[in-house]
mmCIF file of C-alpha atoms in Angstrom:
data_model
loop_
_atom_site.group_PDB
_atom_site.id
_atom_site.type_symbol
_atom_site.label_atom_id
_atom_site.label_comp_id
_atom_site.label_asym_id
_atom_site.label_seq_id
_atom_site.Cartn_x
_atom_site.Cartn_y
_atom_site.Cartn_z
ATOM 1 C CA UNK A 8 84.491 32.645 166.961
ATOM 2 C CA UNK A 9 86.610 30.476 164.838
ATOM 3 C CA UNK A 10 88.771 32.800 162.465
ATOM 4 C CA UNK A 11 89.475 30.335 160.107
ATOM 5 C CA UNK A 12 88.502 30.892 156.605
ATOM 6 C CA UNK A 13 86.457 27.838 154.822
ATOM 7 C CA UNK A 14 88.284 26.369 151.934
ATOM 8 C CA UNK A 15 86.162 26.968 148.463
ATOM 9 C CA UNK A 16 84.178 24.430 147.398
ATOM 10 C CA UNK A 17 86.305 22.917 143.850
ATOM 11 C CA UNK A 18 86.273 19.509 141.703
ATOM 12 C CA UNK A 19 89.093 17.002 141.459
ATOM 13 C CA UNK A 20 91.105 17.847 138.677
ATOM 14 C CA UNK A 21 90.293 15.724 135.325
ATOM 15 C CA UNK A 22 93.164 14.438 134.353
ATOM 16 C CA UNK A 23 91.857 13.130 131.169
ATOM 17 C CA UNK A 24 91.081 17.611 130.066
ATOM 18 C CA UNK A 25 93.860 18.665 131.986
ATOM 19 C CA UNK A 26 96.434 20.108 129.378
ATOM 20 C CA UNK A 27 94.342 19.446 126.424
ATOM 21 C CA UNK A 28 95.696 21.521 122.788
ATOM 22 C CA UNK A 29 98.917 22.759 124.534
ATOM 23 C CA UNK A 30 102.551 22.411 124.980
ATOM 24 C CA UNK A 31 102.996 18.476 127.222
ATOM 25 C CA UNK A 32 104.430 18.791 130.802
ATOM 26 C CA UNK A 33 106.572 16.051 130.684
ATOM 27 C CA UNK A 34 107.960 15.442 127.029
ATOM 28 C CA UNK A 35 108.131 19.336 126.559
ATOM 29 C CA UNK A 36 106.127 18.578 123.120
ATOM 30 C CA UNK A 37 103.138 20.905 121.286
ATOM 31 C CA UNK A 38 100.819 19.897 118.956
ATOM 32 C CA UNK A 39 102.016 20.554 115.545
ATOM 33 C CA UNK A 40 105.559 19.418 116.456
ATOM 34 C CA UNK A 41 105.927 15.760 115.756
ATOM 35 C CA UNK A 42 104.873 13.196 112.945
ATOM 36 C CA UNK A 43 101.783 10.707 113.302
ATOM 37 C CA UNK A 44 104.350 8.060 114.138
ATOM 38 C CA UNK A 45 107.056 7.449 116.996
ATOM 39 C CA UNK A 46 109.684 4.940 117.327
ATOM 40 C CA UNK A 47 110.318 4.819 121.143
ATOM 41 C CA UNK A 48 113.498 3.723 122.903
ATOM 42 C CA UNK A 49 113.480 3.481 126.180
ATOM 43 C CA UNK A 50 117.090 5.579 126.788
ATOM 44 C CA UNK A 51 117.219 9.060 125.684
ATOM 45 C CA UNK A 52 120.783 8.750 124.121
ATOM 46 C CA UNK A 53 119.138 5.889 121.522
ATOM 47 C CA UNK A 54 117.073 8.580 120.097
ATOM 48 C CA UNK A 55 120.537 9.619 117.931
ATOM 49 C CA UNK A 56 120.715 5.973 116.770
ATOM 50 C CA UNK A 57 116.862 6.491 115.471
ATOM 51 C CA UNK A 58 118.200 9.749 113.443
ATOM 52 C CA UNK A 59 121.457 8.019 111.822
ATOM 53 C CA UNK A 60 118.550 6.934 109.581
ATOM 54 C CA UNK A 61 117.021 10.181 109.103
ATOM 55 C CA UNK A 62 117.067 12.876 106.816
ATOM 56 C CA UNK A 63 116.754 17.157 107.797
ATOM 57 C CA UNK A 64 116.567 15.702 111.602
ATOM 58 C CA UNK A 65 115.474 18.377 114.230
ATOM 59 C CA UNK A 66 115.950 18.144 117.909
ATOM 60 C CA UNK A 67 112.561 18.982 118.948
ATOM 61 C CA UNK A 68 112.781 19.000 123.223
ATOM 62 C CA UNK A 69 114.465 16.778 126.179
ATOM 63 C CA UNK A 70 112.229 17.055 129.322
ATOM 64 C CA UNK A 71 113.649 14.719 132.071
ATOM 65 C CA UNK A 72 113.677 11.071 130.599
ATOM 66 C CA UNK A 73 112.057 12.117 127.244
ATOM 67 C CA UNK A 74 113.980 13.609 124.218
ATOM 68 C CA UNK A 75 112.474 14.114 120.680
ATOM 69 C CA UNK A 76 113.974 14.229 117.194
ATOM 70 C CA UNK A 77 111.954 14.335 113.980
ATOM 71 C CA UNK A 78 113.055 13.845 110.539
ATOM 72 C CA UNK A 79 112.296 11.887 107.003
ATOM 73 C CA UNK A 80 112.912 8.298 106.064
ATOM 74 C CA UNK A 81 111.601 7.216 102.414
ATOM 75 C CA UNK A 82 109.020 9.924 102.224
ATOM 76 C CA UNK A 83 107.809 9.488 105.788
ATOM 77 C CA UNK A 84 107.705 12.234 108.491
ATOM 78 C CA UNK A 85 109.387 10.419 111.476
ATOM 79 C CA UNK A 86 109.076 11.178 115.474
ATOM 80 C CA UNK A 87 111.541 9.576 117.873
ATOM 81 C CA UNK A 88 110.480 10.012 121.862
ATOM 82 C CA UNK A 89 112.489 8.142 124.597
ATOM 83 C CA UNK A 90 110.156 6.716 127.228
ATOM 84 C CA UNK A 91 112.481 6.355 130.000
ATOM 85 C CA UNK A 92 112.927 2.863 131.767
ATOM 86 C CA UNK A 93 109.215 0.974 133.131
ATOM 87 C CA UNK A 94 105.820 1.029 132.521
ATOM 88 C CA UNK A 95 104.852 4.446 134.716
ATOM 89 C CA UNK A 96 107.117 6.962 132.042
ATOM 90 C CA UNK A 97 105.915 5.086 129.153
ATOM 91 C CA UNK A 98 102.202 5.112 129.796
ATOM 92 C CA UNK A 99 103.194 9.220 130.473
ATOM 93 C CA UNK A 100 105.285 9.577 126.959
ATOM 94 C CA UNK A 101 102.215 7.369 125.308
ATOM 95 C CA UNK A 102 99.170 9.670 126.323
ATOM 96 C CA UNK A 103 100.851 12.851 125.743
ATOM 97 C CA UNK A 104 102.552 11.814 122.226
ATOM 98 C CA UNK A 105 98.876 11.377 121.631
ATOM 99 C CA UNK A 106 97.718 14.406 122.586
ATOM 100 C CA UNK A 107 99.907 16.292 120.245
ATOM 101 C CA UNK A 108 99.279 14.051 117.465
ATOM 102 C CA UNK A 109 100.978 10.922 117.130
ATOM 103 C CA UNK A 110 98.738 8.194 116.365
ATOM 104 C CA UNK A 111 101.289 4.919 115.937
ATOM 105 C CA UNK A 112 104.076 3.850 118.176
ATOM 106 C CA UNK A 113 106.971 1.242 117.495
ATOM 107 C CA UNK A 114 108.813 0.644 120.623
ATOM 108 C CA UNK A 115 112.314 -0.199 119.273
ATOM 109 C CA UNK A 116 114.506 -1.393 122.607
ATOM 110 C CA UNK A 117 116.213 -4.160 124.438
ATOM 111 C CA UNK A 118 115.514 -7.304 126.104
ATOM 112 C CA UNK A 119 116.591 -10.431 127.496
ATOM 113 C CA UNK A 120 115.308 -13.964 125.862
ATOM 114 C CA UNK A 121 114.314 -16.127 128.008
ATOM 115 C CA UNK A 122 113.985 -19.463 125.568
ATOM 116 C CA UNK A 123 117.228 -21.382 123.988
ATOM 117 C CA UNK A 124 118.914 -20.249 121.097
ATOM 118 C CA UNK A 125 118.275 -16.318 121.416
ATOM 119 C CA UNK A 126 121.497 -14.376 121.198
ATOM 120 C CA UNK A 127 122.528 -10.999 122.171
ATOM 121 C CA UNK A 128 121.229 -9.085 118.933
ATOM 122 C CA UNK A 129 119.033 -11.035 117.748
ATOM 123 C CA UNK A 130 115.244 -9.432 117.011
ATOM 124 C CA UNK A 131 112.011 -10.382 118.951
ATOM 125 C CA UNK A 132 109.084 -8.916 118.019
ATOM 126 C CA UNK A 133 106.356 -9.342 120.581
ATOM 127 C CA UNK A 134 102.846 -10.401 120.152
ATOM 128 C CA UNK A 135 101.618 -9.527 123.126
ATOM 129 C CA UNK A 136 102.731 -8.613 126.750
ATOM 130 C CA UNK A 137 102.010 -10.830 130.239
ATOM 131 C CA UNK A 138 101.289 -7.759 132.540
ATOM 132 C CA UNK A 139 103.617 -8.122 135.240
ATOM 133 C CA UNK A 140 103.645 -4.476 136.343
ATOM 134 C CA UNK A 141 101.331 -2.522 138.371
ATOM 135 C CA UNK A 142 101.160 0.367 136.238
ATOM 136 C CA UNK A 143 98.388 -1.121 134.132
ATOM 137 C CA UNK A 144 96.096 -2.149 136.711
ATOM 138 C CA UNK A 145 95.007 1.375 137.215
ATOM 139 C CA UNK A 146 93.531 1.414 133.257
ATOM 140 C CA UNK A 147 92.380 -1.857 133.710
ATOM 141 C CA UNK A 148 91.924 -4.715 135.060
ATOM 142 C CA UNK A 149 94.174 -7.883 134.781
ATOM 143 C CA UNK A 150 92.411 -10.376 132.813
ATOM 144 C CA UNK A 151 92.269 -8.161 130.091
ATOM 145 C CA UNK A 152 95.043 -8.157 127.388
ATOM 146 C CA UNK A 153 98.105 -6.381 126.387
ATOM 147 C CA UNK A 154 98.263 -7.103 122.705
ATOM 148 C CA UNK A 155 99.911 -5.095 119.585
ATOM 149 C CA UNK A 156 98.322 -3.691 116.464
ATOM 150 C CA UNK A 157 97.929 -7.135 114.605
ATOM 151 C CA UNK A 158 98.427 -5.472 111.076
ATOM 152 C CA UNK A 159 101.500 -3.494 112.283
ATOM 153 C CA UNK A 160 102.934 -6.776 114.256
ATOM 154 C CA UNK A 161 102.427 -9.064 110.873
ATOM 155 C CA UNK A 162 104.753 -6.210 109.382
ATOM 156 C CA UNK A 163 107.526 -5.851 111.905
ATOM 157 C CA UNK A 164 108.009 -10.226 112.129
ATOM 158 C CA UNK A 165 107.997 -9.755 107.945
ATOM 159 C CA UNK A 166 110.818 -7.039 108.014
ATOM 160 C CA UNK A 167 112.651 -8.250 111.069
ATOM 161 C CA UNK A 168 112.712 -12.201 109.544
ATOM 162 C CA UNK A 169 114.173 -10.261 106.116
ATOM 163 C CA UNK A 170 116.800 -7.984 108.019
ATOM 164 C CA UNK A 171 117.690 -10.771 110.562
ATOM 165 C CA UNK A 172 118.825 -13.088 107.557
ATOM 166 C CA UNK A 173 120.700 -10.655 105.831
ATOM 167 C CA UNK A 174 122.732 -9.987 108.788
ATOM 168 C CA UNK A 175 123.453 -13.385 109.897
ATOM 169 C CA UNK A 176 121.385 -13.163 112.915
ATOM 170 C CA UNK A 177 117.678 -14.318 113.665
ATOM 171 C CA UNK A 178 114.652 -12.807 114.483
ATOM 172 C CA UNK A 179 111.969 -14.349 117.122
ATOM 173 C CA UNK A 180 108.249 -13.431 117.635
ATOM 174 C CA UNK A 181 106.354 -14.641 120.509
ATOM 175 C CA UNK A 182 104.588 -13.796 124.171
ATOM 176 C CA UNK A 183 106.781 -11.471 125.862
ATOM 177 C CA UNK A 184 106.591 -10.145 130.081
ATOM 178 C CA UNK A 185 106.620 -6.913 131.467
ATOM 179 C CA UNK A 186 108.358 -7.060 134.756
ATOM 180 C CA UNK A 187 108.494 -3.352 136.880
ATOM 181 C CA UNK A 188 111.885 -4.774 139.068
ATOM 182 C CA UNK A 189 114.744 -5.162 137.155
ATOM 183 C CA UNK A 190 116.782 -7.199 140.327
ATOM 184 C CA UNK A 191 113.640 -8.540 141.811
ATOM 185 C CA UNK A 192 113.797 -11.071 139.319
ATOM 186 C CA UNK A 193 115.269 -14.203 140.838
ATOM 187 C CA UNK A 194 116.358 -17.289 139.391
ATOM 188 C CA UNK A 195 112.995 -19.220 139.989
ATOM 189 C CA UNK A 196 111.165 -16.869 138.376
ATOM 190 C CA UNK A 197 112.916 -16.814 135.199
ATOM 191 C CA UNK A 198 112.706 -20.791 135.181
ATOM 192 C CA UNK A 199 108.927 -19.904 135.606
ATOM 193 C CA UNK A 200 108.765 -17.369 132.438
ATOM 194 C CA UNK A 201 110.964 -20.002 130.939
ATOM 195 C CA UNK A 202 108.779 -23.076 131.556
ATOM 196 C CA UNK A 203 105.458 -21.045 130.361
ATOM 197 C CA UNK A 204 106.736 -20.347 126.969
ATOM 198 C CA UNK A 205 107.870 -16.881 127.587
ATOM 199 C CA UNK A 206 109.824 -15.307 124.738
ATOM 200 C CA UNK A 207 111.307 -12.285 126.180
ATOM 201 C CA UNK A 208 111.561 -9.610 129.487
ATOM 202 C CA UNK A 209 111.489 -6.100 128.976
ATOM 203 C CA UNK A 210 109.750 -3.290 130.799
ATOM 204 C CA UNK A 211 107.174 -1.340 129.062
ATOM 205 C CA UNK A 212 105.324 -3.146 126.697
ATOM 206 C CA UNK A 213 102.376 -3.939 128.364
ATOM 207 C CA UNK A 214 101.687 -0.235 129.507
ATOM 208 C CA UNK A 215 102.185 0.800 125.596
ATOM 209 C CA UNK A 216 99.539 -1.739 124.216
ATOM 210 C CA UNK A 217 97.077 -1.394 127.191
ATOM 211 C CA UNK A 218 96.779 2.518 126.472
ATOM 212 C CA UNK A 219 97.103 2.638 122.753
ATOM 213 C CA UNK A 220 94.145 -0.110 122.537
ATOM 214 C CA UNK A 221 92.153 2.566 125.218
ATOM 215 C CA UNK A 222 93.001 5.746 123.196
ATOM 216 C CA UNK A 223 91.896 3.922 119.770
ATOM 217 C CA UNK A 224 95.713 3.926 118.404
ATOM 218 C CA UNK A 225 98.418 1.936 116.913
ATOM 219 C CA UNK A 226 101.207 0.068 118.088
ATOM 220 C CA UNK A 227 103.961 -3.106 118.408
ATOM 221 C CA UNK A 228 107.244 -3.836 119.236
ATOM 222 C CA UNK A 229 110.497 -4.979 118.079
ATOM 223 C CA UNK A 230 113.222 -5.666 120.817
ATOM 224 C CA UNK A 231 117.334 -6.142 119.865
ATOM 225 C CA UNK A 232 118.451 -9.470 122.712
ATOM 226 C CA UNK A 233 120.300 -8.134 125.083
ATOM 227 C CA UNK A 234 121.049 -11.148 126.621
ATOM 228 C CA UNK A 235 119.706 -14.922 127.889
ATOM 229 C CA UNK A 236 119.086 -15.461 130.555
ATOM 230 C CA UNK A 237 118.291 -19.313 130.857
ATOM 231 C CA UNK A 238 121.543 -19.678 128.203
ATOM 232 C CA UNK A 239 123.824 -17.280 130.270
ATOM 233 C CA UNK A 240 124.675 -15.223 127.564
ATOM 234 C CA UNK A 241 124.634 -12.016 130.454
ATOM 235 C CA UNK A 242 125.078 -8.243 129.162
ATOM 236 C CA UNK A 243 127.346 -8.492 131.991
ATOM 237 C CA UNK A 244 129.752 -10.499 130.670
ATOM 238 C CA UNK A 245 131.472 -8.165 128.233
ATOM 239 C CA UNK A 246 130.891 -5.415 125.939
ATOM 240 C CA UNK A 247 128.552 -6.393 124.167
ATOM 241 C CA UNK A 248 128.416 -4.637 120.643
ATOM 242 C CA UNK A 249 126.253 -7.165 119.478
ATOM 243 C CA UNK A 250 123.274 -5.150 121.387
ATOM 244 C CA UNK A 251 123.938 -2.180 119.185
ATOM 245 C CA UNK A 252 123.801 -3.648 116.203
ATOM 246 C CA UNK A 253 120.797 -5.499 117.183
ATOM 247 C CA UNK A 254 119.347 -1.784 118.306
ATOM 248 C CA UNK A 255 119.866 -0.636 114.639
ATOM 249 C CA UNK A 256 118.272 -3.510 112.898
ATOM 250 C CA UNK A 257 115.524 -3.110 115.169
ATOM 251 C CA UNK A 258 115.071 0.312 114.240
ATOM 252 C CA UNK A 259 115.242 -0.184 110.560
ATOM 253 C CA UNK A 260 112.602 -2.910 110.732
ATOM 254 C CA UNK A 261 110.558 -0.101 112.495
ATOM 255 C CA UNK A 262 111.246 2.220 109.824
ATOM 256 C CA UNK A 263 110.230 -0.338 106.976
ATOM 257 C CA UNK A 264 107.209 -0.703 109.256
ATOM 258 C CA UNK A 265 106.435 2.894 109.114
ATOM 259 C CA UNK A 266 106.865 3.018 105.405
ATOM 260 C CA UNK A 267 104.845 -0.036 104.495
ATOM 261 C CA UNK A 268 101.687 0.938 106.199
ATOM 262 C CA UNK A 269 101.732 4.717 105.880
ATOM 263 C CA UNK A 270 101.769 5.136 109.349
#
């Protein structure tokens, strides 16, 4: 006789209910706790940079890749969550933002141009992503877009063109790519990007528009240049405080953003 007890008969767990009206497992966030809008960096010590802006700023939690501050800008209740680096983290620090109430995301972070002309700190605001990673396959599948809130992208290429000027710098809008291997990207494939009209690389875009447009929610992009890499202008080359100030124009333009449409 076998003495071996049979396991209990149990469903798969949901991951859709799982966790549903409570504190988030990964960004350490409740509902209640944060505004209706986020800026999102991708780096956790950017999230500062977001609250230079801010007025009676709060440190709300730092779980892992994802810290949250909240405070006011121009009469606006402001969240700032870092996503961490790639698609997987964002698509994470997207759905459970929106679980505890935030209905609009700006990500505000860097990125290298990939067309002539685009210096290190100058803006690019995206109008859509080319899904390069694998992370949102599993929502959907690949023919189908990964394009911002058109109403909150019309806003952010309005603010960034203003900001841009005043600075002495320019600001870009076009197709950008969301790549999930930083050094897997070899010189032929940038001439590729290049040669299709590709504005920009970054990392999490397309995971951020593909499950805001699922959950029914808002949100764009605005990138600072990081570098260019068909021009050679490499982050690698030097210090390059140009990126910073590119990161705070960026986030301003966000802000504006935020303002403008009530978001």
């Amino acid at each position: 006789m076998s003495t071996s007890a049979s396991a209990p008969a149990s469903l798969p767990v949901d991951k859709s209910q799982a966790g549903l009206n409570a504190r988030q497992y990964h960004i350490g966030i409740a509902p209640g706790e944060v505004s209706s809008v986020a800026l999102l960096p991708g780096d956790p010590f950017r999230v500062p940079f977001v609250a230079e802006f801010l007025t009676e700023v709060r440190e709300v939690a730092h779980n892992r890749e994802h810290r949250t501050m909240t405070g006011w800008y121009k009469g606006r209740h402001i969240t700032a969550t870092s996503t961490g680096m790639g698609c997987p983290s964002t698509a994470i620090a997207v759905e459970e933002l929106a679980r505890v109430g935030v209905t609009s995301f700006i990500r505000v972070g860097s990125s290298a141009g990939l067309q002539p002309g685009i210096a290190p700190g100058d803006l690019l605001v995206s109008e859509g992503s080319f899904r390069n990673d694998g992370t949102t396959d599993a929502y959907l599948p690949k023919g189908f877009p990964a394009v911002p809130d058109l109403e909150l992208t019309l806003a952010l290429a309005r603010h960034s063109e203003r900001i841009a000027a005043a600075s002495g710098t320019h600001s870009f809008r076009g197709i950008s790519v969301s790549d999930d291997a930083f050094y897997a990207e070899t010189p032929e494939w940038i001439a590729e990007l290049n040669r299709m009209g590709i504005l920009n690389v970054e990392m999490e875009a397309s995971a951020l528009y593909i499950v805001a447009r699922l959950r029914g929610l808002r949100a764009g992009m605005v990138c600072a240049a990081s570098s260019n890499l068909v021009d050679g202008a490499s982050l690698y080359d030097e210090k390059n405080s140009a990126l910073k100030d590119g990161w705070m124009r960026s986030i301003e333009a966000a802000l504006e953003t935020a303002v403008e449409l009530e978001l």
